[in-house]
PDB file of C-alpha atoms in Angstrom:
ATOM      1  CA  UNK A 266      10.546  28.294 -41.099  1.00  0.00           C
ATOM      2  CA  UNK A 267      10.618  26.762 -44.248  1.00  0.00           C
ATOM      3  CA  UNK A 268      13.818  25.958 -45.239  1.00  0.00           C
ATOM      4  CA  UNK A 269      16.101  25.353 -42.098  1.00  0.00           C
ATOM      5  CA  UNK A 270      15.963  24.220 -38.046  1.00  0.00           C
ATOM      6  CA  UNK A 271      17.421  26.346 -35.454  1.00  0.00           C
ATOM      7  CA  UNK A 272      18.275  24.367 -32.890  1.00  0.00           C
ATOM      8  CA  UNK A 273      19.626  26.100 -29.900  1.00  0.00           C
ATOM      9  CA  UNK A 274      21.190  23.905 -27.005  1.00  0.00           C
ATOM     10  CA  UNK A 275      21.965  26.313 -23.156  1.00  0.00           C
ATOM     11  CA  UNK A 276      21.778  25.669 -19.891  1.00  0.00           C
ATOM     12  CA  UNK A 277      20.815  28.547 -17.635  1.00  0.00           C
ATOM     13  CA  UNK A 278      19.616  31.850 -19.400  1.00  0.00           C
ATOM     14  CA  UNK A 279      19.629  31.567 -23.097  1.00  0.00           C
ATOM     15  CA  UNK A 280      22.990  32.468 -24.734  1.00  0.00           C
ATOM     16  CA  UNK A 281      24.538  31.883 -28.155  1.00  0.00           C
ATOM     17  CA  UNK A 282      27.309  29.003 -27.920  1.00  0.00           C
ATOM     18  CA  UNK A 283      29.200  27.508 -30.608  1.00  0.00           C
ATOM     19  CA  UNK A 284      27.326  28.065 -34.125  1.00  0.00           C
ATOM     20  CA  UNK A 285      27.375  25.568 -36.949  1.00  0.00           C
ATOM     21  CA  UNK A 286      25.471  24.708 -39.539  1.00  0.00           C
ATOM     22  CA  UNK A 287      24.738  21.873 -42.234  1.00  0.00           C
ATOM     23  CA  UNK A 288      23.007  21.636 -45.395  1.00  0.00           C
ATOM     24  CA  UNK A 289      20.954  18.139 -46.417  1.00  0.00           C
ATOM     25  CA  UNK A 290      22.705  15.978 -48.828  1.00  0.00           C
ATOM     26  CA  UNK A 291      21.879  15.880 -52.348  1.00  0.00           C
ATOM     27  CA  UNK A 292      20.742  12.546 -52.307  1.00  0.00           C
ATOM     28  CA  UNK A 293      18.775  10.523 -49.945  1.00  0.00           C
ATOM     29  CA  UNK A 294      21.024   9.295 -47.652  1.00  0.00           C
ATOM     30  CA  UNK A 295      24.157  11.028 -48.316  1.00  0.00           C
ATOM     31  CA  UNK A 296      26.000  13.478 -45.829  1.00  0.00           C
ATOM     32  CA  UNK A 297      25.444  16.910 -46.179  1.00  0.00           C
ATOM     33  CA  UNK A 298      28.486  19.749 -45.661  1.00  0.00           C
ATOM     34  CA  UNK A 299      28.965  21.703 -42.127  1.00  0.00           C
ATOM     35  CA  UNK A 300      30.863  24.096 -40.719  1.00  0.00           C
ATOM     36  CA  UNK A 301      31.187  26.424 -37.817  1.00  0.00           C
ATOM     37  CA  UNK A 302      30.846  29.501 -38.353  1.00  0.00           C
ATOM     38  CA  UNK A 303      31.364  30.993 -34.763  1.00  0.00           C
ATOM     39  CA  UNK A 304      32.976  29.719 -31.650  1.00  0.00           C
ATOM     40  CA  UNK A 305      35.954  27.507 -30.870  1.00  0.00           C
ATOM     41  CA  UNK A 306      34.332  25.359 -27.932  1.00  0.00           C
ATOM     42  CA  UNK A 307      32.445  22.410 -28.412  1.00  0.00           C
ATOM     43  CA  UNK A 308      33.338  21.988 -32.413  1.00  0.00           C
ATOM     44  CA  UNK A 309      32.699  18.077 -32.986  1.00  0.00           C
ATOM     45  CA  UNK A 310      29.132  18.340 -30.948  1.00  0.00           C
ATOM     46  CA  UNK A 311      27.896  21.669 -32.523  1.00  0.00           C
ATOM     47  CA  UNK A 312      28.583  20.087 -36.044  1.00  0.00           C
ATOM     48  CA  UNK A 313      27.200  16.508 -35.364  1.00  0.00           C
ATOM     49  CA  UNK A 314      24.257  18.146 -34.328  1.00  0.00           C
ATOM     50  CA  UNK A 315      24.003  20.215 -36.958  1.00  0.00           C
ATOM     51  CA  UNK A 316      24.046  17.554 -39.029  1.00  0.00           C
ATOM     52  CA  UNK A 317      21.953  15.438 -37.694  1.00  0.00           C
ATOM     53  CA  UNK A 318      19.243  18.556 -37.853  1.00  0.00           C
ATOM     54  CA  UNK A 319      19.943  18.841 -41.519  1.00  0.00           C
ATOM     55  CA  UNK A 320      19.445  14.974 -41.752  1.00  0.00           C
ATOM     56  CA  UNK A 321      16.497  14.560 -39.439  1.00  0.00           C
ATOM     57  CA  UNK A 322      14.279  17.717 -40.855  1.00  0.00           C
ATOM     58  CA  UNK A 323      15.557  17.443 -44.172  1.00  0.00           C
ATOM     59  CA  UNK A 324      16.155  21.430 -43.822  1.00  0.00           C
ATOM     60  CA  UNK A 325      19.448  23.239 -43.664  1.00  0.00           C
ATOM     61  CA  UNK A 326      20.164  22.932 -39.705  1.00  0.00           C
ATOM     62  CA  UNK A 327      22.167  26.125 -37.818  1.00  0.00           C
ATOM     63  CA  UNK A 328      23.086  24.886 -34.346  1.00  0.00           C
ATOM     64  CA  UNK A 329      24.148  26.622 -31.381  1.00  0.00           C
ATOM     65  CA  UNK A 330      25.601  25.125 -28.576  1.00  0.00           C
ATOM     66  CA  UNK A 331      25.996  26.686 -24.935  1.00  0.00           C
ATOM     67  CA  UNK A 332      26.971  24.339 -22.085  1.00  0.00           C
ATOM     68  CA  UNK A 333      29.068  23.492 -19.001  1.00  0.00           C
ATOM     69  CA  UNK A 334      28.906  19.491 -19.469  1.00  0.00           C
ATOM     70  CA  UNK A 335      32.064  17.755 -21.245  1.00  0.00           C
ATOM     71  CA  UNK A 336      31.542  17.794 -25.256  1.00  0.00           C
ATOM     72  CA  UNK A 337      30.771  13.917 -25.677  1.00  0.00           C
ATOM     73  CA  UNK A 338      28.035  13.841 -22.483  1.00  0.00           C
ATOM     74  CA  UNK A 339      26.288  16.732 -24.407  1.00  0.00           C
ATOM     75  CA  UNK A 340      26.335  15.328 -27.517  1.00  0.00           C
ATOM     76  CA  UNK A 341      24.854  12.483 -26.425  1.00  0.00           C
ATOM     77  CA  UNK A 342      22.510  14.668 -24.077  1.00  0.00           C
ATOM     78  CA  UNK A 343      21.279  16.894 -26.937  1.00  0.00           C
ATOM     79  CA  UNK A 344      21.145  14.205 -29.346  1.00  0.00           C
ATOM     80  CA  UNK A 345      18.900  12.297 -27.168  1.00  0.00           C
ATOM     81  CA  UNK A 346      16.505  16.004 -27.091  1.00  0.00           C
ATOM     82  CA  UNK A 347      16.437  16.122 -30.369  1.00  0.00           C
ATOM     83  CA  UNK A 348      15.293  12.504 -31.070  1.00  0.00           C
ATOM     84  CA  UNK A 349      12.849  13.094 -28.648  1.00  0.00           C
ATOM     85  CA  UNK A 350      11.553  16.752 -30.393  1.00  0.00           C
ATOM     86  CA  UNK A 351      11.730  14.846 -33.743  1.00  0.00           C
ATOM     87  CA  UNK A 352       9.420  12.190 -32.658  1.00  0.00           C
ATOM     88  CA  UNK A 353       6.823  15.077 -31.317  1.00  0.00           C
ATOM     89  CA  UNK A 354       6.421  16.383 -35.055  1.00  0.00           C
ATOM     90  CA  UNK A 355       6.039  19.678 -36.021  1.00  0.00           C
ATOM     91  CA  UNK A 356       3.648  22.449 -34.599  1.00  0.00           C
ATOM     92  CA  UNK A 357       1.342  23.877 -36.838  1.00  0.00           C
ATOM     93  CA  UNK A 358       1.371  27.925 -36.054  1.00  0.00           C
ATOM     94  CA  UNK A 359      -2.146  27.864 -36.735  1.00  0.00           C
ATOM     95  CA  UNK A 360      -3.341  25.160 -34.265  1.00  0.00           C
ATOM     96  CA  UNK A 361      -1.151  26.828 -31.660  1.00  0.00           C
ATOM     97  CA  UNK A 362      -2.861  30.655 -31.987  1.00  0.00           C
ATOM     98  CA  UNK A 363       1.112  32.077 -32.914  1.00  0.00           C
ATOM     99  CA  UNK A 364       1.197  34.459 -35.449  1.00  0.00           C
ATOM    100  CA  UNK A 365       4.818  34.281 -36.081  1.00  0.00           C
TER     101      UNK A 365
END
């Protein structure tokens, strides 16, 4: 997608959680807005990670969050994931063989 990151963070089968999303700053460096739009579980992580989505893809990032673990051991869980799928890069659809 061009213009925003889902990032969607479950244990178990895959389930919508806590949704929030965060826009990039307008300049380099600055904090972005967020908000969550659905859910009432798990606020502070879902929007930390949103922003830190936003921040790291420089992309609008929409965040769900689905788990059983307490709210600061996920946050520092998922943040650790997504350092770890920001340091893999991107996929290129085309070197993969998706269409979509």
């Amino acid at each position: 997608m061009d213009n925003a990151v889902f990032a969607l963070f479950y244990e178990g089968s895959m389930k919508i959680g806590t949704l929030a999303v965060s826009t990039v700053g307008l300049r380099k460096g600055s904090a972005g807005t967020s908000s969550v739009l659905l859910g009432g579980k798990y606020l502070v992580a879902s929007r930390a990670l949103a922003e830190k989505v936003a921040a790291s893809f420089n992309k609008m990032g929409i965040v769900s969050v689905n788990t059983h673990l307490m709210e600061g051991e996920a946050l520092r869980l998922y943040s650790s994931l997504l350092d770890k799928a920001r340091q893999l890069g991107p996929v290129d659809p085309k070197e993969t063989g998706s269409k979509g």
